[in-house]
Short mmCIF file of C-alpha atoms in Angstrom, two decimals:
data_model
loop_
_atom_site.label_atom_id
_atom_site.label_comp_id
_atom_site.label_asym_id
_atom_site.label_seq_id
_atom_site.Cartn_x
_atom_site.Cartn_y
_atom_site.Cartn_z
CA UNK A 11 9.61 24.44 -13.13
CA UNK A 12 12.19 21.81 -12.81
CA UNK A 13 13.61 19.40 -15.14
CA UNK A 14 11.33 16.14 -15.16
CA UNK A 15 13.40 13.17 -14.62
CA UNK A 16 13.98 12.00 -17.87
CA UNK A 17 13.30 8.13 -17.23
CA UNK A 18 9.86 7.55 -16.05
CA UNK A 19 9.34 4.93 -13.21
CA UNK A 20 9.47 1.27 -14.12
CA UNK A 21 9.58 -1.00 -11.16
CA UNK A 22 7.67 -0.81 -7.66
CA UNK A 23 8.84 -2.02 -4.77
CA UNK A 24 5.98 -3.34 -1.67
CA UNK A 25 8.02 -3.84 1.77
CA UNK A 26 6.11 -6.77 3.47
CA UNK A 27 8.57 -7.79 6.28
CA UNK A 28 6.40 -6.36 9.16
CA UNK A 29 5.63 -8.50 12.20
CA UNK A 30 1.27 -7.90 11.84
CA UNK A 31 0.80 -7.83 15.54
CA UNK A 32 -2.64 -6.28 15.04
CA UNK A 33 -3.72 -9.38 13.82
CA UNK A 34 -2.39 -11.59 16.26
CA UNK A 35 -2.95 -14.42 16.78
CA UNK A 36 -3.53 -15.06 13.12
CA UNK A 37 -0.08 -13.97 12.08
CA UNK A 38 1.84 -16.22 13.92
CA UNK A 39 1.76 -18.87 11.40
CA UNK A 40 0.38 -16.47 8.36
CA UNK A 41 1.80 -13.33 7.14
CA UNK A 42 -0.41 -10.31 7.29
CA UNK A 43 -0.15 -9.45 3.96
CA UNK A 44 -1.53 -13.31 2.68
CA UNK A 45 -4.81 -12.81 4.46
CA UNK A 46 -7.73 -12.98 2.61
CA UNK A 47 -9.46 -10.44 1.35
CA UNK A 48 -12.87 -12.01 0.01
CA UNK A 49 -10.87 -14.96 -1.65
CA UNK A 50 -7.47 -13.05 -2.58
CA UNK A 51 -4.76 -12.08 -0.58
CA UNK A 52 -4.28 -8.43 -0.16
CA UNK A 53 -1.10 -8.38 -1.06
CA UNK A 54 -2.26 -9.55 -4.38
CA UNK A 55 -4.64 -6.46 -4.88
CA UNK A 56 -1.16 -4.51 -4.24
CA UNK A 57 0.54 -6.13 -7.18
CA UNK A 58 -2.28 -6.00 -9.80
CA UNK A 59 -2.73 -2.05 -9.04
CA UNK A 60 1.24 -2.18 -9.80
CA UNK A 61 0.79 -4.38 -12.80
CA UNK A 62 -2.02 -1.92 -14.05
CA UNK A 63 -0.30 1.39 -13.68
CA UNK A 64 2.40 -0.24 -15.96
CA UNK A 65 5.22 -1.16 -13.53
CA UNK A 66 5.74 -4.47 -14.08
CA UNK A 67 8.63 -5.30 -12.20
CA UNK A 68 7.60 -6.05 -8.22
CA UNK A 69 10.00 -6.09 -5.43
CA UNK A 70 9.05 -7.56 -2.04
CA UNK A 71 11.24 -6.10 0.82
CA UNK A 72 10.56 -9.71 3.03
CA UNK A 73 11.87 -10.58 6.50
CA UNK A 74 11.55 -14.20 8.89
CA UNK A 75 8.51 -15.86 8.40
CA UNK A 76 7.63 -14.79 5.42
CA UNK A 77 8.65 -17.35 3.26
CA UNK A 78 4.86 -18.34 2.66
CA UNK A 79 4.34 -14.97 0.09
CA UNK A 80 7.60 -16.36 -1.70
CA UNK A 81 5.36 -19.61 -1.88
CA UNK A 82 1.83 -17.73 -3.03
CA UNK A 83 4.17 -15.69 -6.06
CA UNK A 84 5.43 -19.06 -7.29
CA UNK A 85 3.94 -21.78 -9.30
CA UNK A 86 2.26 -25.07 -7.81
CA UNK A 87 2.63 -27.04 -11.05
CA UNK A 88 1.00 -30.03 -8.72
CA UNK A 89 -2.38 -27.87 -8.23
CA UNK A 90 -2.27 -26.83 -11.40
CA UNK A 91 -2.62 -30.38 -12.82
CA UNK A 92 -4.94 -31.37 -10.50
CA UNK A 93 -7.14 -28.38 -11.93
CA UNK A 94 -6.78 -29.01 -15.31
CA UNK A 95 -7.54 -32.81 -14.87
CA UNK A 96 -10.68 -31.77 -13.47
CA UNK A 97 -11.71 -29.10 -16.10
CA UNK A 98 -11.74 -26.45 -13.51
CA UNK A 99 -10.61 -23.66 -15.76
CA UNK A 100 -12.13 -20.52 -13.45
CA UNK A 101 -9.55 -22.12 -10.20
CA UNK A 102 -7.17 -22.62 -12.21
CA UNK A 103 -7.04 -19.29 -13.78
CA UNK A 104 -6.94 -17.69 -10.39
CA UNK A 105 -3.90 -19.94 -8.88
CA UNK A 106 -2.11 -18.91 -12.14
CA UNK A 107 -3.24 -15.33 -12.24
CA UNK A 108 -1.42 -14.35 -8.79
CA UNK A 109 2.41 -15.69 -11.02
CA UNK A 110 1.96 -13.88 -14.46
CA UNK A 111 0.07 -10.77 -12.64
CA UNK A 112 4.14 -8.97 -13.08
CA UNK A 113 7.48 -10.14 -12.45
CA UNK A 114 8.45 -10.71 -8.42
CA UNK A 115 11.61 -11.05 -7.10
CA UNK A 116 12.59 -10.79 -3.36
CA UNK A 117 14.95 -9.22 -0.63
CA UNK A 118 15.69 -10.03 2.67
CA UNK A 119 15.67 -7.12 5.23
CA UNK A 120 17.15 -8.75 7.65
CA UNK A 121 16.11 -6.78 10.47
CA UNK A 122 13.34 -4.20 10.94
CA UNK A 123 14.59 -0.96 11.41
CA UNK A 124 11.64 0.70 9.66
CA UNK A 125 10.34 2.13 6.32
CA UNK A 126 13.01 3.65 5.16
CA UNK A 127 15.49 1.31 5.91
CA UNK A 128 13.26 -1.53 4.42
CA UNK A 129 13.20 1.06 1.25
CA UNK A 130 17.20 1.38 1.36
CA UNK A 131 17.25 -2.40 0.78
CA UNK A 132 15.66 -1.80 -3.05
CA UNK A 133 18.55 0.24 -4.13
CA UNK A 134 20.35 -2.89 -6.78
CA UNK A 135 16.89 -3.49 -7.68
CA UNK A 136 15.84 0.25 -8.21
CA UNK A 137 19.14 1.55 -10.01
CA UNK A 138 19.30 5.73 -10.90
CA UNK A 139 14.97 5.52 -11.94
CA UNK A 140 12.31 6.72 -10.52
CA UNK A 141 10.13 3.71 -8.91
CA UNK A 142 7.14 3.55 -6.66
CA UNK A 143 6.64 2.24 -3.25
CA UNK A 144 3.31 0.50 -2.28
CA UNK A 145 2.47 -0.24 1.56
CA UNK A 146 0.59 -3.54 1.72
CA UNK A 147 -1.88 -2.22 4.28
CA UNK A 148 -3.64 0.03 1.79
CA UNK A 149 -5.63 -1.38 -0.68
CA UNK A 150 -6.89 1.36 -3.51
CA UNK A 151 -9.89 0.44 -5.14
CA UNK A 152 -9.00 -0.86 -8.85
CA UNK A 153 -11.85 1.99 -9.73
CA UNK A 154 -9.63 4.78 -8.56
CA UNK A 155 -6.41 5.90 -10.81
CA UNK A 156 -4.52 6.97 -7.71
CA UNK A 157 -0.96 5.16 -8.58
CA UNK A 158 -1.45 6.25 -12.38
CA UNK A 159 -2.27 9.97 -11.27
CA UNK A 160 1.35 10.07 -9.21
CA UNK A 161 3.12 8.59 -12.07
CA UNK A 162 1.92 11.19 -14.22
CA UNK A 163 2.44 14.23 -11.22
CA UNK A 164 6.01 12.55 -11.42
CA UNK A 165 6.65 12.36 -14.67
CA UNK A 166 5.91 16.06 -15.40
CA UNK A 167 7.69 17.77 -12.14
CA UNK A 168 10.18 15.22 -11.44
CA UNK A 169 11.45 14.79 -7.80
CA UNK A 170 8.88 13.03 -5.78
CA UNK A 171 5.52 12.80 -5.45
CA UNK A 172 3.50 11.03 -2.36
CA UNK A 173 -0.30 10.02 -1.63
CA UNK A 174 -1.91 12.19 0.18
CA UNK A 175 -5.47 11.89 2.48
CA UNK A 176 -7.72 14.28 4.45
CA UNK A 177 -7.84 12.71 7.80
CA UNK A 178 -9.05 15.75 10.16
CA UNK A 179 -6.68 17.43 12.32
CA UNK A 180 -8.36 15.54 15.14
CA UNK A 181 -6.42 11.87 13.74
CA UNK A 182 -3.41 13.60 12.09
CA UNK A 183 -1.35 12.33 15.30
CA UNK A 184 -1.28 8.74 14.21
CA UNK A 185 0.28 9.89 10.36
CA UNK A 186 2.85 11.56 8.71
CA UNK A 187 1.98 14.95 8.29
CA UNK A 188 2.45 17.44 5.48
CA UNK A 189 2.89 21.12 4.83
CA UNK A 190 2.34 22.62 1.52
CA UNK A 191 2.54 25.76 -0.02
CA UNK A 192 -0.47 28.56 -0.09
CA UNK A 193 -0.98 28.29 -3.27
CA UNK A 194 -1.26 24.79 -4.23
CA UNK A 195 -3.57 23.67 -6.01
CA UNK A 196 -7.12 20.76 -5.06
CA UNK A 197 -6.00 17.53 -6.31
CA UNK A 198 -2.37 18.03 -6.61
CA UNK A 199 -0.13 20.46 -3.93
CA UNK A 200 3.48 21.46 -3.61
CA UNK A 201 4.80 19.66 -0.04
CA UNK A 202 7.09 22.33 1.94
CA UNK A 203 7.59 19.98 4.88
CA UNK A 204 6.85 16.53 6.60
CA UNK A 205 6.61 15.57 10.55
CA UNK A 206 5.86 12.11 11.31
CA UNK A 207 3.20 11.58 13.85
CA UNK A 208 3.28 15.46 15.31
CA UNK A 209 1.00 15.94 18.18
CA UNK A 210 -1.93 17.16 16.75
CA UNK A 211 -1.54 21.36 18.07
CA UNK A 212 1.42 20.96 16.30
CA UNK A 213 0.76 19.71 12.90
CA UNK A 214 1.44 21.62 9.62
CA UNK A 215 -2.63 20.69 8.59
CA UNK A 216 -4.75 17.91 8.08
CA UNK A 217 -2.74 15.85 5.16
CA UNK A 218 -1.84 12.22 6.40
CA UNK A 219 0.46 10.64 3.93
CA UNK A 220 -0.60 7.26 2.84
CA UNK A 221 0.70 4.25 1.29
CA UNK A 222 1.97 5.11 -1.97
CA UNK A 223 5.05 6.88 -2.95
CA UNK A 224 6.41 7.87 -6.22
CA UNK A 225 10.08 8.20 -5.46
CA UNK A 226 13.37 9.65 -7.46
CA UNK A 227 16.41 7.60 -7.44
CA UNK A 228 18.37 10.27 -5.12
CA UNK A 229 16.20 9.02 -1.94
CA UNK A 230 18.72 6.67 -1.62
CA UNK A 231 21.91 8.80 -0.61
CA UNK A 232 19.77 10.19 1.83
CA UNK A 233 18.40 7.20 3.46
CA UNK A 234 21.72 5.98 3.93
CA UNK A 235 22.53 9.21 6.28
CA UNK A 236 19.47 9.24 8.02
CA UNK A 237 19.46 8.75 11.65
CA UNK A 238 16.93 6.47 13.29
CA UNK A 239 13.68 8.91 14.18
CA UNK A 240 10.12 8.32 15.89
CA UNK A 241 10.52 4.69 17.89
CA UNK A 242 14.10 4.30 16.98
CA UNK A 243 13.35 3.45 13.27
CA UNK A 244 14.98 4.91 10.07
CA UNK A 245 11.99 6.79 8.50
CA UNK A 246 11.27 7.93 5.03
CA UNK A 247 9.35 10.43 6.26
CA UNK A 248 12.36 12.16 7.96
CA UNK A 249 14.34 11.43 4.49
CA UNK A 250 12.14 12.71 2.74
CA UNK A 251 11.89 15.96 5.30
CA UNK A 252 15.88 16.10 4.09
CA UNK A 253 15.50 16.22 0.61
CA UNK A 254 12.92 19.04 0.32
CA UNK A 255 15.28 20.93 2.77
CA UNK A 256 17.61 20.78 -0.14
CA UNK A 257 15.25 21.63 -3.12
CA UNK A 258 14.05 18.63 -3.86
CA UNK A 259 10.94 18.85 -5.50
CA UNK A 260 8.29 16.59 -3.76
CA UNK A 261 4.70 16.94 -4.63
CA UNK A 262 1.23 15.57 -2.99
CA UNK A 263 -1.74 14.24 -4.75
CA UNK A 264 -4.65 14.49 -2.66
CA UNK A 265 -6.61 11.43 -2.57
CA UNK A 266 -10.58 11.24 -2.10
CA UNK A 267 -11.49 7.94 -3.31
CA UNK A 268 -11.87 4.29 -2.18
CA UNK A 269 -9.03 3.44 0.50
CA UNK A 270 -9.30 -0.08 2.29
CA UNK A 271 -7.24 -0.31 5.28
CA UNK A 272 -6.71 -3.88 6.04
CA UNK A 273 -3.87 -3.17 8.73
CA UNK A 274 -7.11 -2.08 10.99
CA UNK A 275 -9.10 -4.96 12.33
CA UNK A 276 -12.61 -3.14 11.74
CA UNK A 277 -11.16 -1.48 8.36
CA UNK A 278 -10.39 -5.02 7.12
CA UNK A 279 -13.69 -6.27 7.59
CA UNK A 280 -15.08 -3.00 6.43
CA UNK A 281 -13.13 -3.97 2.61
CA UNK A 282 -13.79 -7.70 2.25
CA UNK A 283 -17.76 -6.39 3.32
CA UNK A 284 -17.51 -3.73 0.65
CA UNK A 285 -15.51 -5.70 -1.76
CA UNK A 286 -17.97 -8.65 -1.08
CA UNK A 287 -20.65 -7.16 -1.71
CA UNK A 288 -20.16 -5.64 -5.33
CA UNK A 289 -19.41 -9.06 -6.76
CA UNK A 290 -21.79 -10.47 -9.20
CA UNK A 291 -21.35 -14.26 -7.48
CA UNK A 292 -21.71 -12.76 -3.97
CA UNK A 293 -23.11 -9.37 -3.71
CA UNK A 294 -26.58 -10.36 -4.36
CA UNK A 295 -27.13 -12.83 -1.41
CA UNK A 296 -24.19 -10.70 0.83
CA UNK A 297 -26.67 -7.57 0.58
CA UNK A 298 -29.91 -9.45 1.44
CA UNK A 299 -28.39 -11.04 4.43
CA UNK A 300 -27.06 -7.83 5.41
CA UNK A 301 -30.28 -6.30 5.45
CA UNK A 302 -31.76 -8.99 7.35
CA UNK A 303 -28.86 -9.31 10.13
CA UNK A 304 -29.21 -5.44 10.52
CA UNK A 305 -32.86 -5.22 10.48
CA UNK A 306 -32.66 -7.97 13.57
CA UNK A 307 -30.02 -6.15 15.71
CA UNK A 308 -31.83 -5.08 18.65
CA UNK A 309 -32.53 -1.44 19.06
CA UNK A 310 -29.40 0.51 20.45
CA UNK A 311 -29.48 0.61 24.25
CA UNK A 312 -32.18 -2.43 25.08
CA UNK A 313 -32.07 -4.74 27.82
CA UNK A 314 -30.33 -7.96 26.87
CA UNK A 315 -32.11 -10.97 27.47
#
């Protein structure tokens, strides 16, 4: 077994400074990550699942036009007055909530030359720990421990450890793919390999990596050598490829829980639906119009009036 790294991971770093031309038109004037999810920004859901695995130190990997999340992360002492003039103590809670959730600072990319280069950019902030990376386009549900469980896979194997998801061989294509050794174990496997996006006759198995990343300090040196990959972008897929080439230890924790994926049109309305509908002050009256707009769909295949 190898040494654990003997600092365990203290800050997480979220790159946001993608152009969301999925949901276009809408993020023209609004960054992807700020829309809603019920009544929070998704992004938001991303920091508080930081906040509650303990790393309370955030770093947002920003580009142009995304000055708005710098703006949602600060405080608006105006609205907060306003609030508290008119006793609304549940609003105002909420505006302040998204500012003392953890500690946010910021970075320019400057230009987007893909994950891993948008990772490279958190090297001052990082330092020689271990830290985590969290995509904005997965939301976990608070319910499932998946960013604790990697912590703790990290903390007692060192190296690296990444999220890991089931996502049949048949959709493996659109992913980065993993191969891991015989004798791993369910839950948590050793990764021998990583592809990103392999045509699906040619991918190691079924294992799509997802958006969460438990990384040591040493990805860095390595990102800074790697040539651009798949569409011309520096990936950390292919960096991470590198460093298990040399010995680095990298392990998987297989995830089947609650994943939102708001980057997807249909996924995104599939979480705030889902998310919705468990609320005490919406679930209730979501549920029973839900029953009553499905009950009212016309029968699959007839005529249309």
């Amino acid at each position: 077994m190898s040494t654990p790294t003997p600092r365990a991971a203290r800050k997480a770093v979220i790159p946001v400074a993608g152009m969301g031309t999925r949901f276009l038109p809408a993020t023209k004037a609004v960054p992807k990550e700020l829309l809603p999810v019920v009544d929070r920004p998704a992004l938001q859901y991303i920091v508080e699942e930081a906040a509650r695995a303990g790393l309370a130190e955030v770093l947002m990997v920003t580009g142009r036009n995304k000055a708005a999340i710098e703006d949602f992360f600060d405080r608006t002492p105006e609205l907060e007055t306003a609030l508290e003039k008119k006793g609304d103590a549940g609003r105002l809670a909420a505006v302040q909530q998204s500012t003392d959730v953890a500690q946010v600072h910021f970075v320019r990319q400057g230009e987007a030359r893909g994950l891993g280069h948008a990772v490279l950019q958190a090297a001052a902030f990082v330092g020689d720990e271990p830290f985590a990376v969290l995509l904005g386009d997965d939301l976990i549900d608070a319910r499932d421990h998946l960013l604790e469980q990697m912590l703790a896979v990290q903390a007692e194997h060192g190296g690296s450890v990444i999220a890991l998801l089931d996502v049949g061989r048949e959709n493996i294509d659109k992913y980065g793919a993993v191969a891991i050794e015989e004798d791993s174990q369910q839950g948590v496997v050793t990764v021998t390999g990583l592809v990103e996006k392999p045509p699906v006759d040619e991918a190691p198995s079924s294992l799509a990596i997802i958006g969460r990343y438990v990384l040591a300090p040493e990805v860095f040196a390595v990102l800074r050598e790697t040539a651009p990959g798949r569409g011309g972008e520096i990936q950390l897929t292919d960096a991470l490829a590198t460093l298990v080439e040399r010995g680095h230890p990298l392990h998987g924790v297989v995830f089947d829980g609650r994943r939102y994926d708001t980057g997807d049109k249909l996924d995104y309305l599939k979480a705030v639906i889902r998310l919705a509908s468990e609320r005490e002050d919406l679930g209730p009256a979501l549920r029973s119009w839900l029953t009553e707009f499905v009950a009212d769909l016309p029968a699959e295949g007839a005529s249309q009036a």
